[in-house]
Coordinates of C-alpha atoms and ligand atoms in Angstrom, one line a residue:
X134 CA 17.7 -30.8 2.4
X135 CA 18.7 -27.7 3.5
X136 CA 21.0 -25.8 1.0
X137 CA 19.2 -22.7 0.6
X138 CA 16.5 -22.6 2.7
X139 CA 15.2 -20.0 5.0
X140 CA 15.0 -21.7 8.4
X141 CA 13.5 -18.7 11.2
X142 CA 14.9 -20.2 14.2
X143 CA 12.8 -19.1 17.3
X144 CA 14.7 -19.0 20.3
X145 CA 12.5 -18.8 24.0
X146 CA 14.1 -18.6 27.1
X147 CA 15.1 -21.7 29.1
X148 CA 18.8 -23.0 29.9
X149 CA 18.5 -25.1 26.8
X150 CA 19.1 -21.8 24.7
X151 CA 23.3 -22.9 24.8
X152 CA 21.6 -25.9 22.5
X153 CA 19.8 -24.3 19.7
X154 CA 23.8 -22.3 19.1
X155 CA 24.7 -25.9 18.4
X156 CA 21.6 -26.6 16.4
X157 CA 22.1 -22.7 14.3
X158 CA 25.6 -24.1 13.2
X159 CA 24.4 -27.9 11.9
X160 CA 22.0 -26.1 9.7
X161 CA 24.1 -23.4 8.4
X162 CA 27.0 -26.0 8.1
X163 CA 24.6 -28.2 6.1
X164 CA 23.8 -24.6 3.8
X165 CA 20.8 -23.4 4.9
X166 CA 20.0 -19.5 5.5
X167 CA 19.5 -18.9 9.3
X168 CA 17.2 -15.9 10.9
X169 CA 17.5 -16.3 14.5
X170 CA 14.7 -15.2 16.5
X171 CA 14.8 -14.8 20.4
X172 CA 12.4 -13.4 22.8
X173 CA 13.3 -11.5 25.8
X174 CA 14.2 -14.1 28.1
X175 CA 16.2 -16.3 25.8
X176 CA 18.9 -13.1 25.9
X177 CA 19.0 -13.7 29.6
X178 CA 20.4 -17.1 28.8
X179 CA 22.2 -16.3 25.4
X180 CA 23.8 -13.5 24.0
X181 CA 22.5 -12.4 20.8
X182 CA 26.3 -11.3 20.1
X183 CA 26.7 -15.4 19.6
X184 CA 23.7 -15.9 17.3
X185 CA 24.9 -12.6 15.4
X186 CA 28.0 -14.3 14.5
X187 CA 27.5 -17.4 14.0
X188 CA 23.5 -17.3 11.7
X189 CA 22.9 -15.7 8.8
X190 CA 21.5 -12.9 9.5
X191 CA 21.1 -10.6 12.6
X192 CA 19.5 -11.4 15.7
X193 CA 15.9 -10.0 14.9
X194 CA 14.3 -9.1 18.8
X195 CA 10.9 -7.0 18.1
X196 CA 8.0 -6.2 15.6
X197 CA 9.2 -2.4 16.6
X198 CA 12.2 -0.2 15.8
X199 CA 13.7 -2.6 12.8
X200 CA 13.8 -1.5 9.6
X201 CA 11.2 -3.2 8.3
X202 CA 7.8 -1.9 9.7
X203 CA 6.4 -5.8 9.0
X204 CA 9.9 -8.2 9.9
X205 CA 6.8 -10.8 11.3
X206 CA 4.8 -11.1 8.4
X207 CA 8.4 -11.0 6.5
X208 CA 9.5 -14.1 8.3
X209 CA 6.0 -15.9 8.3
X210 CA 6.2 -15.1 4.4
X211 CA 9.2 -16.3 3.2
X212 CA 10.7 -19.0 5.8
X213 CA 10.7 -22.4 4.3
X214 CA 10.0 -23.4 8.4
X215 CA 10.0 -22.2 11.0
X216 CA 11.9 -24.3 14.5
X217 CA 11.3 -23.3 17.9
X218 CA 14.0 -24.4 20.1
X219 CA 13.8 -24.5 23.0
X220 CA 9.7 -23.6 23.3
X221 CA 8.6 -22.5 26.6
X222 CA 5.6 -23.5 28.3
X223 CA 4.6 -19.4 27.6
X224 CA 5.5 -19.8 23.8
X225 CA 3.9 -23.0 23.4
X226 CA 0.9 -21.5 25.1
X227 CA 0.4 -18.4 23.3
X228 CA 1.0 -20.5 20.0
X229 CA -1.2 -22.7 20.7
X230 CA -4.2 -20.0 22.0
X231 CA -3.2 -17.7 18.5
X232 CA -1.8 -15.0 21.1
X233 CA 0.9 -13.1 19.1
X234 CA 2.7 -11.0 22.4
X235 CA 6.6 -10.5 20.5
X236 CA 7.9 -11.2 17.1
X237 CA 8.1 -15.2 17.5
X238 CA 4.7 -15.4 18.1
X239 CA 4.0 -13.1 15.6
X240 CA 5.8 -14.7 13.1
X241 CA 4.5 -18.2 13.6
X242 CA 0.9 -17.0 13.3
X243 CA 2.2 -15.4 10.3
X244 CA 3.0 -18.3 8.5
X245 CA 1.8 -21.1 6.3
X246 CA 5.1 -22.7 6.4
X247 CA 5.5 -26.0 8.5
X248 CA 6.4 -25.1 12.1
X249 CA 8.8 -27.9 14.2
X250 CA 8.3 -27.1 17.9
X251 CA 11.2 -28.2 20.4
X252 CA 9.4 -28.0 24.1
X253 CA 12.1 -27.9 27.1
X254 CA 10.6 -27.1 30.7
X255 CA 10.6 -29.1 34.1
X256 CA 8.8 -32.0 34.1
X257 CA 5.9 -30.8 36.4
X258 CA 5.3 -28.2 34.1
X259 CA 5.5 -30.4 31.0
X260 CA 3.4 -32.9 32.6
X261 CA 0.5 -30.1 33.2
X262 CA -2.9 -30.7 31.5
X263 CA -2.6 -27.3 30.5
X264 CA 0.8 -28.0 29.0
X265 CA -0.2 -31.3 27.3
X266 CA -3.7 -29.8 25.7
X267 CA -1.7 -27.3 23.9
X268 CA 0.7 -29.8 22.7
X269 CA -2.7 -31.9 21.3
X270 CA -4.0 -28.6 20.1
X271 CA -0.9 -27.4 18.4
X272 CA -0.5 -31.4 16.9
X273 CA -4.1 -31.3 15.9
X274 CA -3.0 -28.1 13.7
X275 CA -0.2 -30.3 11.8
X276 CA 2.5 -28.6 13.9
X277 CA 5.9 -30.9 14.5
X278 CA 7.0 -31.8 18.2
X279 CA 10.6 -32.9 18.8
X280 CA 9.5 -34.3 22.4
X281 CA 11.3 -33.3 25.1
X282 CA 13.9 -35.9 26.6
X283 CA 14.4 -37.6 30.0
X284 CA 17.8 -36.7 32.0
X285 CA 19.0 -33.5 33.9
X286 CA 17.0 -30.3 34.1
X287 CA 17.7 -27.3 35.8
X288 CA 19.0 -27.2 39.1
X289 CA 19.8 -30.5 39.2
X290 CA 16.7 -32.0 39.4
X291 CA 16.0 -35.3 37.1
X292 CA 12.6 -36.0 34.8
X293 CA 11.4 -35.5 31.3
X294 CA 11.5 -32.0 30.0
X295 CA 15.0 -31.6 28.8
X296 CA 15.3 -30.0 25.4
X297 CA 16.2 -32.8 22.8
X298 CA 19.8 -32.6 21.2
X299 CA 20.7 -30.7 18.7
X300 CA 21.3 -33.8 16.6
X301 CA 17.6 -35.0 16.8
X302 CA 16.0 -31.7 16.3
X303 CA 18.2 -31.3 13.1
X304 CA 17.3 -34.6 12.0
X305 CA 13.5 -34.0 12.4
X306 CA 13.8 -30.3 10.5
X307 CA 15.7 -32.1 7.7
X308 CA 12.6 -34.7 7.2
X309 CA 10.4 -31.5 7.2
X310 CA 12.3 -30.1 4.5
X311 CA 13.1 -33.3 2.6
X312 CA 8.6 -33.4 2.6
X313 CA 9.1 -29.8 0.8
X314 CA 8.9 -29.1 -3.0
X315 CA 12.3 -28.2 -4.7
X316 CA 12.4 -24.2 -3.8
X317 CA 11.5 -22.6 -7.6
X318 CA 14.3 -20.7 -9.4
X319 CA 11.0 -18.3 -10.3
X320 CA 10.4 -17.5 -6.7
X321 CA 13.3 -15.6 -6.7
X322 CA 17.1 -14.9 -5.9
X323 CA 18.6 -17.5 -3.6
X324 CA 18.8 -15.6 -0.1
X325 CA 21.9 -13.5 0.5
X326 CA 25.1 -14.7 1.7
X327 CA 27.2 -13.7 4.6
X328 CA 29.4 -12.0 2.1
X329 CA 30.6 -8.9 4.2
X330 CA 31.6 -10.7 7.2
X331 CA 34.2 -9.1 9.2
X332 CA 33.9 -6.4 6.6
X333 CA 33.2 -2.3 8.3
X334 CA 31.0 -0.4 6.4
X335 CA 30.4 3.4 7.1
X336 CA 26.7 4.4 5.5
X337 CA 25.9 8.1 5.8
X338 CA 21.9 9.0 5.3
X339 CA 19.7 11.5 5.1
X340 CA 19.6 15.2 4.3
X341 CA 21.5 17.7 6.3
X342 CA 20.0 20.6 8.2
X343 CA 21.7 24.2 8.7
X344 CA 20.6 26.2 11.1
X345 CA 19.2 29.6 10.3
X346 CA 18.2 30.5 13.9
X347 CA 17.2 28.3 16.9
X348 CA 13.9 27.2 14.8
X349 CA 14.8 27.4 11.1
X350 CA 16.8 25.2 9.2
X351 CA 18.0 25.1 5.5
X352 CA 17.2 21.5 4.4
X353 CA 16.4 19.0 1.6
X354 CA 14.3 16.1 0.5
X355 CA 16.1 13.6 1.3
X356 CA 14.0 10.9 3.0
X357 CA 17.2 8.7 4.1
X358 CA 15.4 5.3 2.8
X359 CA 18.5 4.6 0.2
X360 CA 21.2 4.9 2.7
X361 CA 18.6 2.8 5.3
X362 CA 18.6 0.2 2.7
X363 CA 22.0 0.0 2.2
X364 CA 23.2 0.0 6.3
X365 CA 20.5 -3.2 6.4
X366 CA 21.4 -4.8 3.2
X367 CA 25.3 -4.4 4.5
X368 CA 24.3 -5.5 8.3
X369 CA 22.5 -8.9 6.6
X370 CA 25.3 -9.6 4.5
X371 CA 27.1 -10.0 7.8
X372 CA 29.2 -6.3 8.1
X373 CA 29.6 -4.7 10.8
X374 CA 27.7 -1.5 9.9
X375 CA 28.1 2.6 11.0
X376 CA 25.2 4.3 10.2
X377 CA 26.0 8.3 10.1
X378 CA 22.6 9.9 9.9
X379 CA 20.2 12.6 10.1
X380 CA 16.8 11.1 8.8
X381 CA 14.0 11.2 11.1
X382 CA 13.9 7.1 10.8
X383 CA 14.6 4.5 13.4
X384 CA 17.4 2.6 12.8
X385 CA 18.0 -0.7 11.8
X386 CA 18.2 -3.3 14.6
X387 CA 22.1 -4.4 15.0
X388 CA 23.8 -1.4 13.4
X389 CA 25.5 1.2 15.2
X390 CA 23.9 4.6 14.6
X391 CA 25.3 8.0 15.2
X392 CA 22.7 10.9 14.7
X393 CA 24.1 14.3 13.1
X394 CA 21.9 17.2 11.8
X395 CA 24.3 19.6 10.4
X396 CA 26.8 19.1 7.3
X397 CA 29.8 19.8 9.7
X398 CA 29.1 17.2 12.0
X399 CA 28.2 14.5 9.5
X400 CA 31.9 15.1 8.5
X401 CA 33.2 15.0 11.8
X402 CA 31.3 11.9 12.6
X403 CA 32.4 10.3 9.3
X404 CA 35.7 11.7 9.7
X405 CA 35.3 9.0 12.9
X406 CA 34.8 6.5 10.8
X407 CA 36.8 6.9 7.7
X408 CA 38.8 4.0 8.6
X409 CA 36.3 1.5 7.5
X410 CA 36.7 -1.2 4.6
X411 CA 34.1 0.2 2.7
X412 CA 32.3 3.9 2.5
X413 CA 28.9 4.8 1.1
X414 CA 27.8 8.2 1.1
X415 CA 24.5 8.1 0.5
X416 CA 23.7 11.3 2.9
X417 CA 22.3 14.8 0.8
X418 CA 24.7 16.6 2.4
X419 CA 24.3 20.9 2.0
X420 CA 26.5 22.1 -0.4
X421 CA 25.7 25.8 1.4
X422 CA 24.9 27.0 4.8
X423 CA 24.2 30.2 6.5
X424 CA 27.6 32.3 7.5
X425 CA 26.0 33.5 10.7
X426 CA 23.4 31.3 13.0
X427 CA 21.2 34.0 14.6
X428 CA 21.5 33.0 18.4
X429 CA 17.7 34.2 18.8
X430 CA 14.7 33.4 16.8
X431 CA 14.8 35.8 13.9
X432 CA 11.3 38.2 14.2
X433 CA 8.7 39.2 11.4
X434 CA 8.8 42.9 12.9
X435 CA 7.1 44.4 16.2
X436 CA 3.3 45.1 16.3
X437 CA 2.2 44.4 13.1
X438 CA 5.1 46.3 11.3
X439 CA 7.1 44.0 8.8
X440 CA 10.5 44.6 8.9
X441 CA 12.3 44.3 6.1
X442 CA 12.9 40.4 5.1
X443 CA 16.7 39.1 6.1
X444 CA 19.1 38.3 3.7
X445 CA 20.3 35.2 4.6
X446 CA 24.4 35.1 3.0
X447 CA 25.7 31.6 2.6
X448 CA 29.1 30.5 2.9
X449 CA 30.2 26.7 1.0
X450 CA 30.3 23.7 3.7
X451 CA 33.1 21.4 2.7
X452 CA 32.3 18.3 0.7
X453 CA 33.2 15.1 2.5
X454 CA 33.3 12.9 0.4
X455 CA 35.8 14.4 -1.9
X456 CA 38.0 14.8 1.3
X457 CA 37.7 11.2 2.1
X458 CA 38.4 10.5 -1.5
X459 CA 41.7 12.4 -0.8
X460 CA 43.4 10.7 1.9
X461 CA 41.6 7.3 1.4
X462 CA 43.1 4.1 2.3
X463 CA 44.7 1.9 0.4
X464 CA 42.1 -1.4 0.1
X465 CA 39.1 0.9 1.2
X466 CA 35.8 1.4 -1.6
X467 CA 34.5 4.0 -1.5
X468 CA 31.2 5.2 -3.0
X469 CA 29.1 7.7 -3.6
X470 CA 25.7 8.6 -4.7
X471 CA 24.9 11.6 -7.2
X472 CA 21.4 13.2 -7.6
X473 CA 21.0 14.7 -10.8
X474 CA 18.1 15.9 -12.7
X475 CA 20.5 16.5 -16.3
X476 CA 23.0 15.7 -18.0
X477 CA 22.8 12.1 -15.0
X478 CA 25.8 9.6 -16.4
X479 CA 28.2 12.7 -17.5
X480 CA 28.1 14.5 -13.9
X481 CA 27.7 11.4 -12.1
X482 CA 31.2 10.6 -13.5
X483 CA 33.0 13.4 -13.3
X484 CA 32.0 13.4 -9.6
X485 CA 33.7 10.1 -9.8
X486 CA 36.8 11.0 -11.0
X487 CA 36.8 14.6 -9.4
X488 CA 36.2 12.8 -5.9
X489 CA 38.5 10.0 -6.4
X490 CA 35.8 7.5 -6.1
X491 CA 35.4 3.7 -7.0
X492 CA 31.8 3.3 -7.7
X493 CA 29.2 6.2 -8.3
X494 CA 25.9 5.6 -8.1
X495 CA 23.8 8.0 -10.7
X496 CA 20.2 8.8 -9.5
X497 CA 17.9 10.4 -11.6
X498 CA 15.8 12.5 -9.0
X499 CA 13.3 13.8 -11.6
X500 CA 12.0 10.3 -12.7
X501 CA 8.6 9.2 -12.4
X502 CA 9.4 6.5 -9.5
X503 CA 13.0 7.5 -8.4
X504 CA 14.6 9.8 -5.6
X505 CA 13.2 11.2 -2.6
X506 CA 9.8 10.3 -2.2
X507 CA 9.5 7.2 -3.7
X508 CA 10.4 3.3 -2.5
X509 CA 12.0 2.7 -5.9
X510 CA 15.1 4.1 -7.1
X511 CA 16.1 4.4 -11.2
X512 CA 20.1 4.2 -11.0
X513 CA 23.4 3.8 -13.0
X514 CA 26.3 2.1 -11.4
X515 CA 29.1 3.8 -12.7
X516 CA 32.9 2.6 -12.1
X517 CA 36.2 3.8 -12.0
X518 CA 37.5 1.7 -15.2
X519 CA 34.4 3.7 -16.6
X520 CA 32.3 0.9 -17.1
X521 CA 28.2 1.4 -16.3
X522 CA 25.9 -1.2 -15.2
X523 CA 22.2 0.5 -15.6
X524 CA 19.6 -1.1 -13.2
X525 CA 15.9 -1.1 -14.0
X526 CA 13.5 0.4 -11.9
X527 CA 13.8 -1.2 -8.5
X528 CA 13.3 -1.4 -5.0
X529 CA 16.1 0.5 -2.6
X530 CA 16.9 -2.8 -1.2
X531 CA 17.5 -4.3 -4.5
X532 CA 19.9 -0.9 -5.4
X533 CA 21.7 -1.5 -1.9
X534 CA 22.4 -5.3 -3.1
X535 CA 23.5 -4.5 -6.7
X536 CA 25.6 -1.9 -4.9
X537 CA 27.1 -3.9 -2.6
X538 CA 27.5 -6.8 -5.1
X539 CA 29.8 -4.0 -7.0
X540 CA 31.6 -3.4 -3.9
X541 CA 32.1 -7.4 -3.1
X542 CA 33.3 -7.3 -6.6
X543 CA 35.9 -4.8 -6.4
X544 CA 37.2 -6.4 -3.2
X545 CA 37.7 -9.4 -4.4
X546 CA 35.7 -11.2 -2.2
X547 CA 33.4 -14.0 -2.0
X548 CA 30.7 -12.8 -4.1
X549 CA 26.6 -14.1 -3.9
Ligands
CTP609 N1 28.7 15.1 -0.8 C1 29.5 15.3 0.3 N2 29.6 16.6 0.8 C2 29.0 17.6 0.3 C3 28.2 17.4 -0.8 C4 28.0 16.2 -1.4 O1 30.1 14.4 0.8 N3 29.2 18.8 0.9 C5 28.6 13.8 -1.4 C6 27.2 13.2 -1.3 O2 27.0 12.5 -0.1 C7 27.1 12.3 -2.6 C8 28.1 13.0 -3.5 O3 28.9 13.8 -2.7 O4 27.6 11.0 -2.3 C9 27.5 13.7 -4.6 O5 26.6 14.6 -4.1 P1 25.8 15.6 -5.1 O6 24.9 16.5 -4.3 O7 25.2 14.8 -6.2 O8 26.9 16.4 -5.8 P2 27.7 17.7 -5.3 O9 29.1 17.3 -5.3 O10 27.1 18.3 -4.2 O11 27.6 18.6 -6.6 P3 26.2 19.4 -7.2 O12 25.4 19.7 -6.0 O13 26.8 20.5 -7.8 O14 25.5 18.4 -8.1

């Protein structure tokens, strides 16, 4: 019943949180893919450190600042069901009034999926007309209640309200399920595995920017999405994810990010993190930057005059990735990404070698849906036993997967 579904477990905040820990690990035990939810309050009661480990996928908090602009219409899209437990006498309300004031709300007006709903307050409140007519409303809608128990409550105090156990909910979600068609092969790739558990990754992103002056920069077109989609893809796949950038984006949710600008301190940050199992340099990093930073704002020339335009000299910066390649680890991957725009599979791998890298990833910059400004990317993996694996033109998400798929592979690991 549920091997291989997507169950969005909705977390609200009540001392019965500890429970739905207990009810996250019978469903994943029993196979299913987990996306824990919690509002505010529920992370006064539970830490989302203990969801993070223990679901499939990161704790997910807000609509904002993730790295998907949409993560409620995501979940409300592609759960299988969605189970609130425990549901607040706030939650139930807004549900039940089509109020959508955080991401669980959000979500569960965003699906068509079926929606189990685990109440747990005190019994006064439970007891309230205004309690009980959104339970009838939300019923009347087809939504499932797993009743709240008698017994202890909060403080000591005995009545109905108590969130049911884990057991029972479980129970209840798996008749759900069983009441759902077989999930079609055509509807796509089963969902990820937690195949980079305890695994470090180090993702660099974005395009470097050299100072010229205190306003002007040398730059690129680098938009930083690639490396975004690869920190995300690593972070659900369960690694514990460094994100080196300096893209104007906002970072995933669950990933530790350290902001850079210029190419010397995206190496000193990197250098930071070198240690790490696995390496992606995804980052356009300035191959050149200017030898001298004017300390003032360089001037056009003094009333109306042009001076004469500066010559700005260059000096190299130093490539990082070919010194990681130099002094890396035994056991660690390393990869790195190669813009080209001629000549792509050649240079891409003699960067490979040159570098000392494991897996290359060849971009084609100047085709029609690929690089900078697009959403898809048209790559070549290319290996160190020179072996290629060309992808059709896909999303950045679905590069960062095959990429990390290459990765699991070289490890050894467990692989989706
Ligand atoms: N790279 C790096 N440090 C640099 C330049 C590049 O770490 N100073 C890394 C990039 O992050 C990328 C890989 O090297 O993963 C290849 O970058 P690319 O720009 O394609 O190649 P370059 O080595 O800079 O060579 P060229 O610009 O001549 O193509």
């Amino acid at each position: 019943m549920f091997a291989g579904r997507r169950v969005v477990l909705g977390v609200s905040g009540g001392i019965a949180a500890y429970k739905a820990v207990i009810l996250c690990r019978l469903m994943i035990d029993a196979g299913a893919h987990v996306i824990p939810v919690m509002t505010a309050a529920a992370q006064r009661f539970v830490g989302r450190a203990t969801f993070d480990a223990l679901a499939s996928e990161r704790v997910l908090t807000s609509i904002f600042g993730e790295n998907d602009p949409i993560p409620h219409t995501t979940l409300g899209q592609t759960a299988d069901v969605i189970v609130v437990a425990p549901a607040t006498a706030r939650v139930i309300g807004s549900y039940a009034a089509g109020i959508s004031d955080g991401l669980l709300t959000a979500a569960l007006l965003a699906t068509r999926a079926p929606v189990v709903v685990c109440p747990a307050m005190h019994t006064e409140m439970w007891e309230h007309d205004a309690v009980q007519h959104n339970i009838e409303v939300l019923r009347g809608r087809g939504v499932h209640m797993v009743v709240p128990e008698a017994g202890r409550l909060a403080g000591g105090d005995i009545g109905t309200g108590r969130l049911a156990e884990p057991a029972t909910i479980f129970a209840a979600v798996g008749e759900v399920l069983a009441g759902l068609p077989e999930r079609d092969p055509a509807d796509g790739p089963p969902p990820p595995q937690r195949d980079f558990a305890g695994v470090s990754v180090t993702v660099t992103a974005g395009g470097t920017r050299e100072a010229i002056d205190p306003v002007r920069f040398i730059g690129n077109r680098s938009s930083g999405k690639q490396g975004y989609a690869i920190a995300t893809a690593a972070r659900d796949r369960g690694a514990d994810v460094t994100l080196i950038t300096s893209a104007p984006l906002s970072p995933p949710e669950g990933v530790r990010e350290v902001r850079v600008e210029s190419a010397a301190e995206m190496e000193a940050a990197t250098g930071a993190h070198a240690d790490a199992d696995v390496i992606v340099m995804a980052a356009a990093v300035a191959d050149f930057r200017p030898v001298d930073v004017a300390p003032q704002k360089i001037k056009k020339g003094n009333s109306g005059e042009r001076a004469q335009a500066p010559v700005i000299e260059l000096e190299h910066t130093n490539d990082i990735l070919a010194g990681l390649g130099a002094r890396k680890p035994p056991g660690q991957v390393l990869v790195g990404f190669a813009a080209e725009t001629a000549d792509v599979l050649d240079n891409a791998a003699q960067k490979l070698s040159r570098k000392n890298l494991d897996v290359m990833v060849a971009n084609d910059v100047s085709a029609d849906g690929a690089g900078f400004a697009y959403d898809t990317n048209i790559v070549t993996i290319l290996l160190a036993d020179g072996s290629t694996r060309p992808l059709p033109i896909c999303s950045k998400r679905e590069v960062a997967d095959a990429v990390l798929d290459t990765v699991a592979e070289l490890r050894g690991g467990a692989h989706r």
